[in-house]
Tab-separated table of C-alpha atoms in Angstrom:
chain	number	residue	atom	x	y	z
A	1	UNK	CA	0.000	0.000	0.000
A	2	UNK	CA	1.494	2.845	-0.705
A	3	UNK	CA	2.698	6.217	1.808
A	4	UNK	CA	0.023	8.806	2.538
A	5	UNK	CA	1.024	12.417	1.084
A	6	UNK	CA	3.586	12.874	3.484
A	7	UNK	CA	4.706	9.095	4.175
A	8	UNK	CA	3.732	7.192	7.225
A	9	UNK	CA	4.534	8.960	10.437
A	10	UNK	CA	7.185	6.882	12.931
A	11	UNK	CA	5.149	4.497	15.147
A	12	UNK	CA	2.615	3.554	11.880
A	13	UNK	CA	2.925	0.015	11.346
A	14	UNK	CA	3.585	-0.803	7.453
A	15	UNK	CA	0.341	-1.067	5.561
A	16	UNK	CA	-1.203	2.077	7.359
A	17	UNK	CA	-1.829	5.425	6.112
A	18	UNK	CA	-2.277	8.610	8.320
A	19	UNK	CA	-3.236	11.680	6.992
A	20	UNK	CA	-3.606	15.186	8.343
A	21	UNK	CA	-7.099	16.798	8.094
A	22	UNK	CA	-9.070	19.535	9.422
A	23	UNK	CA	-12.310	19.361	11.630
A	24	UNK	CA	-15.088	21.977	10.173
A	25	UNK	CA	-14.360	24.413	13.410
A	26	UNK	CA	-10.448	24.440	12.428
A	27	UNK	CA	-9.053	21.521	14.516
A	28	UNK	CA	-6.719	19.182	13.563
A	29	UNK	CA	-7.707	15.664	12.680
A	30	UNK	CA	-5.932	12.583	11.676
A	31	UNK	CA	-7.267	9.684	9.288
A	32	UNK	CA	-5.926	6.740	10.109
A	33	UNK	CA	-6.887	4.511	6.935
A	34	UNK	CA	-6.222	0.657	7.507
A	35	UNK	CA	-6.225	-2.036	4.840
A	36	UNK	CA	-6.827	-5.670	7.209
A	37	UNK	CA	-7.967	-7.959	3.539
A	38	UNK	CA	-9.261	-7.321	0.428
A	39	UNK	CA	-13.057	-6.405	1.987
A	40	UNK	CA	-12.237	-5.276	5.243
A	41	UNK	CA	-10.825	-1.388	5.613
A	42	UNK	CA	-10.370	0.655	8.856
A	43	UNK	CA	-10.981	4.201	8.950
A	44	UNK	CA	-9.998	5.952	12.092
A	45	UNK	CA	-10.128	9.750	12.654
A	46	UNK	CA	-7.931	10.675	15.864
A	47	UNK	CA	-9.010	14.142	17.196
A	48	UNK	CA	-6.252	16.406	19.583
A	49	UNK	CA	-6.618	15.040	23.226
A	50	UNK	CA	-7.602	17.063	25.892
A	51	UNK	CA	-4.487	20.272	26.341
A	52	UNK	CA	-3.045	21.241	29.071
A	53	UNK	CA	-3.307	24.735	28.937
A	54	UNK	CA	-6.990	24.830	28.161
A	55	UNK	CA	-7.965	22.541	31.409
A	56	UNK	CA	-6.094	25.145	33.318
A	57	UNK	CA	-7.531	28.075	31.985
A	58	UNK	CA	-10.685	26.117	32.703
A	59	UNK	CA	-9.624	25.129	36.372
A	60	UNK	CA	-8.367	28.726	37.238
A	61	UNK	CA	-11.084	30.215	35.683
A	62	UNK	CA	-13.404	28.556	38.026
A	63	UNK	CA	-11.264	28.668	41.415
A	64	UNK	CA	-10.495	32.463	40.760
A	65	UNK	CA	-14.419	32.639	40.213
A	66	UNK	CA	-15.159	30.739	43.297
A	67	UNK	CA	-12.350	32.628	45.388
A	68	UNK	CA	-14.142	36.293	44.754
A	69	UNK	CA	-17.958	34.497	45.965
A	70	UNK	CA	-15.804	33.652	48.809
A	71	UNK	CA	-14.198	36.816	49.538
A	72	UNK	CA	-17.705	38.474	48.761
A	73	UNK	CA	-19.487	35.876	51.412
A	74	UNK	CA	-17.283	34.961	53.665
A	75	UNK	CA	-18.745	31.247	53.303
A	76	UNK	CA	-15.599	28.676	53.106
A	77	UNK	CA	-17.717	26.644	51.761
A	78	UNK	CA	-17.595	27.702	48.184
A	79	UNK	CA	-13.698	27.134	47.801
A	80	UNK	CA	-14.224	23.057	48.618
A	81	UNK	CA	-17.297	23.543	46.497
A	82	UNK	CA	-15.541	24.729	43.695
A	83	UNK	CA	-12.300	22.168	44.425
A	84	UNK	CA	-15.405	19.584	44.061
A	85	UNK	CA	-17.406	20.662	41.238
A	86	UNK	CA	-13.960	21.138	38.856
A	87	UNK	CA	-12.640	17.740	39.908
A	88	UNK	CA	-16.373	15.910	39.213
A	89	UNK	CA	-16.648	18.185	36.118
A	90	UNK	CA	-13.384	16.958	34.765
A	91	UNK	CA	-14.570	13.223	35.334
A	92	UNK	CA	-17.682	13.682	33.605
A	93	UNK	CA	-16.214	15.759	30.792
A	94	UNK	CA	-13.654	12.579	30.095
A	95	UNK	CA	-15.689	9.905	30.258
A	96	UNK	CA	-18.975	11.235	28.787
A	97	UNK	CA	-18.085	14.247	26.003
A	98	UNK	CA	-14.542	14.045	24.957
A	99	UNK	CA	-14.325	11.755	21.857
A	100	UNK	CA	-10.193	10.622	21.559
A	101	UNK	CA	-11.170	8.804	18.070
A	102	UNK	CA	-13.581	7.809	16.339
A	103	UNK	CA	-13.179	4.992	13.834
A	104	UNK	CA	-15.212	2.797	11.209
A	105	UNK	CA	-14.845	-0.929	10.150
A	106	UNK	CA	-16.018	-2.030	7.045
A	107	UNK	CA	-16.009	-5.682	6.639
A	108	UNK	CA	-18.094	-6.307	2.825
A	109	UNK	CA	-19.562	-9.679	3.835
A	110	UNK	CA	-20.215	-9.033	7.403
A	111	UNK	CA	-21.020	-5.270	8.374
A	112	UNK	CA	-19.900	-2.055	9.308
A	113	UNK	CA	-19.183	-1.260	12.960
A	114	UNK	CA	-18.472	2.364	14.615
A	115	UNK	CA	-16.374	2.936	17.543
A	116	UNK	CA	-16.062	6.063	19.382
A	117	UNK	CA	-13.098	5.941	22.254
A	118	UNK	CA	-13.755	8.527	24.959
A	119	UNK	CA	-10.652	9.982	26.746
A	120	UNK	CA	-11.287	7.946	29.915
A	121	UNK	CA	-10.925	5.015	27.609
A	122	UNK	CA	-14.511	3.835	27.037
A	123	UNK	CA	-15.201	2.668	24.044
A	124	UNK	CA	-18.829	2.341	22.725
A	125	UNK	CA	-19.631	0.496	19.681
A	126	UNK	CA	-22.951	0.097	17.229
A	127	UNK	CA	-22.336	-2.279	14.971
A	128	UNK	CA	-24.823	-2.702	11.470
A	129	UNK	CA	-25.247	-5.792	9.301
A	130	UNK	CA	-24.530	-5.522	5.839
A	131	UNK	CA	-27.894	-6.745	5.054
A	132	UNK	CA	-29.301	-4.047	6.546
A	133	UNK	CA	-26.995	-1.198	4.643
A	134	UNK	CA	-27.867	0.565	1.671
A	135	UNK	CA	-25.257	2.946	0.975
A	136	UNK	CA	-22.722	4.918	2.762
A	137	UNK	CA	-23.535	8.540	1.305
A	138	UNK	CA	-21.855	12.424	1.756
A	139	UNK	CA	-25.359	14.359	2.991
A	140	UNK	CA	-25.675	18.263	3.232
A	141	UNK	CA	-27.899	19.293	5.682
A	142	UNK	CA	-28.974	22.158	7.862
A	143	UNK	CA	-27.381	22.463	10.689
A	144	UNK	CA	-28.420	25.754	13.168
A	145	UNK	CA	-27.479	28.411	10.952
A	146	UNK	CA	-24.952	26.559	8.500
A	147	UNK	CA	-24.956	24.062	6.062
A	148	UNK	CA	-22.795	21.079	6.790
A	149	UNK	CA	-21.581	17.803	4.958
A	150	UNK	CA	-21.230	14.769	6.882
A	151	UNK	CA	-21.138	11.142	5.927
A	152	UNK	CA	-23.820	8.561	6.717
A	153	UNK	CA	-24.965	4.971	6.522
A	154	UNK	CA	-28.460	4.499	4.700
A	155	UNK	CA	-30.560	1.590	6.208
A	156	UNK	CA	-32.553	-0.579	4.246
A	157	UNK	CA	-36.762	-0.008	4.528
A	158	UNK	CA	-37.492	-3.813	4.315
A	159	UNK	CA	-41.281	-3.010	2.899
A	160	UNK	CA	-39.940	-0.449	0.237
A	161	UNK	CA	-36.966	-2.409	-1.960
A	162	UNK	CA	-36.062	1.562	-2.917
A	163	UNK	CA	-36.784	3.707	0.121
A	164	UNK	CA	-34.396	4.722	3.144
A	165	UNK	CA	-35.803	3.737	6.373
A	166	UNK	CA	-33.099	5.269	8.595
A	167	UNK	CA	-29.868	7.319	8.351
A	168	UNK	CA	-27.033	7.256	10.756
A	169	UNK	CA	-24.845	10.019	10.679
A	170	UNK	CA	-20.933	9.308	11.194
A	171	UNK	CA	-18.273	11.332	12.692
A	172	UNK	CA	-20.630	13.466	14.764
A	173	UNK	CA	-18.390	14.687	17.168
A	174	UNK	CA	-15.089	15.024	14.725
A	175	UNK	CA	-17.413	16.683	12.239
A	176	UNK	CA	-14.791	16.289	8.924
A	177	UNK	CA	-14.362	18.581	6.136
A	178	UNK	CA	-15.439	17.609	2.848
A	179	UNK	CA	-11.858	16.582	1.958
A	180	UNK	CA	-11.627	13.606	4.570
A	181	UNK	CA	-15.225	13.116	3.857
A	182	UNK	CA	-14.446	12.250	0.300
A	183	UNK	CA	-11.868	10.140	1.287
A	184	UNK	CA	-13.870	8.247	3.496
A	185	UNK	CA	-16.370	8.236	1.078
A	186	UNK	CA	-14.267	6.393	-1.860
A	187	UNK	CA	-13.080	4.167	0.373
A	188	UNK	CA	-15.956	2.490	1.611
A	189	UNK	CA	-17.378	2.831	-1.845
A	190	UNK	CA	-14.631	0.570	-3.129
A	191	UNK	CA	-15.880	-2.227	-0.312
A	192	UNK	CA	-19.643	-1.344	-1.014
A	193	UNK	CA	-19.432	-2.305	-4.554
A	194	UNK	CA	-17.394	-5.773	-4.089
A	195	UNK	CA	-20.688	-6.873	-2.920
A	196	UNK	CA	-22.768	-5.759	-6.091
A	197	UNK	CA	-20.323	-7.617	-8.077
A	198	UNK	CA	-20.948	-10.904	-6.651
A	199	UNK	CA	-24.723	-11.217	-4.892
A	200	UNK	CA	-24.438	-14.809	-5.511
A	201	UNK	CA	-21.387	-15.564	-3.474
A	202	UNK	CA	-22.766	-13.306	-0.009
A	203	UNK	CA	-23.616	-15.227	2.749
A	204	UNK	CA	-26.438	-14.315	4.705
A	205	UNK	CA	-29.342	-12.278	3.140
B	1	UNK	CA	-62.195	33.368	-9.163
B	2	UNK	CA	-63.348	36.836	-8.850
B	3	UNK	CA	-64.495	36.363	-5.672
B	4	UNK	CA	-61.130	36.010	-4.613
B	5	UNK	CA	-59.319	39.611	-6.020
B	6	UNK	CA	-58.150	42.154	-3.572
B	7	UNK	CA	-59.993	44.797	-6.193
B	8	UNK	CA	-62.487	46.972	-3.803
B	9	UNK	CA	-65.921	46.277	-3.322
B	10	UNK	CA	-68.644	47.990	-1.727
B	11	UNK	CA	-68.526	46.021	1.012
B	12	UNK	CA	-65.056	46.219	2.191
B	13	UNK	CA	-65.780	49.870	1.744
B	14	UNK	CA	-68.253	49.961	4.172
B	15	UNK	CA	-65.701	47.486	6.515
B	16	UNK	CA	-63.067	49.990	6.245
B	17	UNK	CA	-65.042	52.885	7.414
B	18	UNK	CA	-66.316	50.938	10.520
B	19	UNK	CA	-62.721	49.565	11.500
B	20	UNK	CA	-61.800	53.460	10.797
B	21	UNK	CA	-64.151	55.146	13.407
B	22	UNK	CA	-63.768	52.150	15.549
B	23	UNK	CA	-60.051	52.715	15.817
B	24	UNK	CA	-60.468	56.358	16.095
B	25	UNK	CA	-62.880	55.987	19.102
B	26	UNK	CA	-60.320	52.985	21.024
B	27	UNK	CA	-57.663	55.908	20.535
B	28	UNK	CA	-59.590	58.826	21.856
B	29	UNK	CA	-60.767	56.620	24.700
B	30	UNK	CA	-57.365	55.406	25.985
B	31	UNK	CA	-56.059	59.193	25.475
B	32	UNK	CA	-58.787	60.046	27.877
B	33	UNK	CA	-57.773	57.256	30.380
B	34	UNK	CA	-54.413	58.142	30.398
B	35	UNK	CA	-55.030	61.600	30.773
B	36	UNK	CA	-57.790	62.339	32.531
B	37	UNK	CA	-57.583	62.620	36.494
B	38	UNK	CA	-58.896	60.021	38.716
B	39	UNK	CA	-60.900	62.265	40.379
B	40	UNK	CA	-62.565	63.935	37.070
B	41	UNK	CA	-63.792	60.190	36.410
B	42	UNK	CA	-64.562	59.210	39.915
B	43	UNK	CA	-67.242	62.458	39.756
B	44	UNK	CA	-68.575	61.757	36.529
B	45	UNK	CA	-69.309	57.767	38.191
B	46	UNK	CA	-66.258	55.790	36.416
B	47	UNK	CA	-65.024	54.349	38.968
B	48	UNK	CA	-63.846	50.818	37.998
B	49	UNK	CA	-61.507	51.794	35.151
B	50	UNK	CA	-57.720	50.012	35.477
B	51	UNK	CA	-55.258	51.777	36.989
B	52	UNK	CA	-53.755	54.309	34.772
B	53	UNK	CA	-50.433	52.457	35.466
B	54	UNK	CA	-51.474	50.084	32.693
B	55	UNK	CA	-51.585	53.107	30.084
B	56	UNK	CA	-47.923	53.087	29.911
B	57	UNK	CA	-47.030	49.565	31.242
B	58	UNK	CA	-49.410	47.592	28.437
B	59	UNK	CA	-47.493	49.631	25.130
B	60	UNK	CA	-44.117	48.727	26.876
B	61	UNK	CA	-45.176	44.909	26.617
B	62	UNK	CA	-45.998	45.461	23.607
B	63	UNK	CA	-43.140	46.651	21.817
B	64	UNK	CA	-41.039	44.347	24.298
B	65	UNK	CA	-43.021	41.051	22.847
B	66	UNK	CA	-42.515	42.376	19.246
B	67	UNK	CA	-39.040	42.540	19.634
B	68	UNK	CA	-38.215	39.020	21.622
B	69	UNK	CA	-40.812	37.879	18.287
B	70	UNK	CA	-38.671	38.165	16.000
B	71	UNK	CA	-35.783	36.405	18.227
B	72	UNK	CA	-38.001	33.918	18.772
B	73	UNK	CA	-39.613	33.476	15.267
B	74	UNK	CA	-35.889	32.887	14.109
B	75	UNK	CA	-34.751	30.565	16.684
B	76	UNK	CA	-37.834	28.838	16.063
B	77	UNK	CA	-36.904	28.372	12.501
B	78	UNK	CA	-33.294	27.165	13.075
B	79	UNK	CA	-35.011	24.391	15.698
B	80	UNK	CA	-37.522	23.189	13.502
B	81	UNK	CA	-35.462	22.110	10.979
B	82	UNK	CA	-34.923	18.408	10.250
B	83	UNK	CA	-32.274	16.809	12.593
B	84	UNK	CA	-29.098	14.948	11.000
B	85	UNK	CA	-30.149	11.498	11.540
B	86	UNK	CA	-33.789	11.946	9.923
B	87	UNK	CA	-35.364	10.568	6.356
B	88	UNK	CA	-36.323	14.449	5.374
B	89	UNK	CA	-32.850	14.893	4.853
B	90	UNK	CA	-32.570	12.532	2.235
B	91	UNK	CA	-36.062	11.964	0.637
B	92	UNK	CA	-39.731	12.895	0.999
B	93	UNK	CA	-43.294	11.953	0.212
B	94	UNK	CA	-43.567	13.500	-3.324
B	95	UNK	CA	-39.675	12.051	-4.308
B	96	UNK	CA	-41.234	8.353	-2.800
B	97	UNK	CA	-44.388	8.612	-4.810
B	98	UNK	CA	-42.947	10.091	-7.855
B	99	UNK	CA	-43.289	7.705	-11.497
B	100	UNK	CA	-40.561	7.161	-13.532
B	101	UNK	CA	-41.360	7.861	-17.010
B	102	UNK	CA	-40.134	6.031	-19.860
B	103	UNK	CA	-36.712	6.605	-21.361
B	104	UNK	CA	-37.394	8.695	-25.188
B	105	UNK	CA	-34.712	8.844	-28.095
B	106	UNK	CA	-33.173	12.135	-28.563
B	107	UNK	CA	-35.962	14.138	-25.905
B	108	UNK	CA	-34.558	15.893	-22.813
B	109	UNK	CA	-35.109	13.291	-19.956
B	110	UNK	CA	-38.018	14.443	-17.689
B	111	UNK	CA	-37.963	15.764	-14.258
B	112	UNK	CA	-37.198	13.659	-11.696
B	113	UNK	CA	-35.750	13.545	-8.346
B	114	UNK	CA	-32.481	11.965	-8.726
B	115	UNK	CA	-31.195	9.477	-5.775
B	116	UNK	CA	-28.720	10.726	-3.165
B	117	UNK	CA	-26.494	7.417	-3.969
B	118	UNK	CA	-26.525	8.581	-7.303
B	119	UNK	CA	-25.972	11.884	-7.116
B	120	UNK	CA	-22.576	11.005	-4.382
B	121	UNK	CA	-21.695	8.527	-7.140
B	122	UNK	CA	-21.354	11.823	-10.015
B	123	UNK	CA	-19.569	14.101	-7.566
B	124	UNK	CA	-17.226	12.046	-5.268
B	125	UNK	CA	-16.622	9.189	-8.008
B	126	UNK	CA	-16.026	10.747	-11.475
B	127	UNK	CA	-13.672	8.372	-12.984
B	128	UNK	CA	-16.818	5.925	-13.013
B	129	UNK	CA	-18.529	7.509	-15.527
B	130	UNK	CA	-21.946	9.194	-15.159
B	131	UNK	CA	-23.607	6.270	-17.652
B	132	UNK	CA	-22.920	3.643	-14.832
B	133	UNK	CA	-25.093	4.933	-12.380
B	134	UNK	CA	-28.957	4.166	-13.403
């Protein structure tokens, strides 16, 4: 396989390419696109973990906050509040909001699965049959007061052989540009169509 | 049909005059409540009007609730619209409905509301070829 624009980065195993992208708010991303067989492809898009600087502008932020209620009170009470609140707040934030990577595993016989890893290291997967897939499409939508792209998996209806019953958006949190989308997009279009070519030879329907 | 022009009639003449005096009347009525001292109206027997406080407080709502309105009427509009994991985004009632008619020699192909798998398929994928996707 060959190197990604800028070759594979030290610690890459051989047979992986990483690519730099951006988020739609500016971030940095990285696609991490994986190559396990001939119809099985990992896609994983790394997002920047959690900075130091910005958790203590956060922390300070708050303490400094809680330190003037406390000179205005006189009510102790509010610093070990405050010590409390940041320390459950930062708990919360790590396990529940902040998204380390999230990646997607197309296997063409089997199914795609989706994995977000949260910074405290949970890891929560949905995983959707292939039977059950219709396409893996870019959508534009409205979104607030701006229009965004973002990839998603069309469901199957199974009364209407044409119609889309569901659609799951991907990369929610990451939120791509259209570049990496397109990306994405080709690559799990090159797995998609293996099983058009060969209905016959698919196991279960 | 022509019951349905804006042209005038006699009787929206005849409307227009009564919502006319009407309004004048409601005008010269709350000038004289807000004006007017209490005791003047007490004497002449008026003695259950609302306070006059309400002269001045009920335009102030008013003008408040128009502005916030408009807030609101846009915030509204950016809620309503269809979330990213819903069918609207994607395909509707008229595009599910809609007949396919029959492929003519040589004629411009008719309307129709063309797939989102094929429409990803002509931007994302060109070197397929824009005759593979029917």
């Amino acid at each position: 396989m060959e190197a990604g624009s800028c070759g594979p980065p030290p610690g890459c195993p051989p047979g992986v390419e990483e690519r730099p992208f951006r988020s739609a708010s500016g971030e940095p991303l990285a696609l991490r696109r994986r190559q396990h067989s001939a119809s099985c492809r990992e896609l994983a898009l790394r997002r920047p973990r959690l900075q130091l600087r910005s958790l203590s502008a956060v922390t300070s932020a708050v303490w400094l906050a809680a330190y003037g209620v406390f000179v205005l009170s006189e009510n102790s009470m509010v610093l070990s509040a405050a010590i409390f609140i940041t320390l459950i707040g930062l708990i919360i934030y790590l396990h529940f909001v902040k998204i380390d990577q999230e990646s997607l595993l197309v296997i063409g016989s089997l199914g795609i699965q989706l994995t977000s890893s949260y910074a405290s290291g949970k890891e929560s997967t949905t995983f959707i049959e292939m039977s059950r897939v219709k396409d893996v499409v870019i959508n534009e939508a409205i979104y607030m007061q701006k229009v965004i792209y973002y990839l998603c998996i069309l469901l199957k209806d199974p009364q209407d052989p044409q119609g889309v019953s569901e659609v799951v958006p991907l990369f929610q949190s990451s939120q791509p540009r259209l570049d990496c989308l397109m990306e994405v997009y080709k690559s799990c279009q090159e797995i998609l169509d293996q099983r058009k070519e060969a209905p016959q030879s698919s196991g279960i329907k | 049909m022509v019951e349905n022009s804006p042209a005038p009639l006699p009787e929206r003449a005849i409307y227009g005059f009564a919502l006319f005096l009407g309004s004048w009347f409601g005008f010269i009525l709350y000038l004289i409540w807000a004006y007017v001292p209490e005791t003047w109206l007490f004497s002449l027997g008026l003695t259950y009007w609302p306070q006059k406080y309400w002269a001045v407080a009920l335009p102030a709502y008013l003008l408040v609730s128009v502005g916030i309105g408009y807030i609101l009427l846009f915030g509204i509009n950016m809620m309503s619209t269809a979330p990213l994991n819903s069918t609207n985004t994607v395909t509707d009632n008229y595009a599910k409905k809609q007949q396919q008619k029959k492929f003519q020699e040589e004629a411009i192909p008719a309307l129709r509301d063309i797939p989102i798998s094929e429409v990803n398929r002509m931007f994302f994928l060109p070197e397929k070829g824009i005759c593979n996707s029917r």
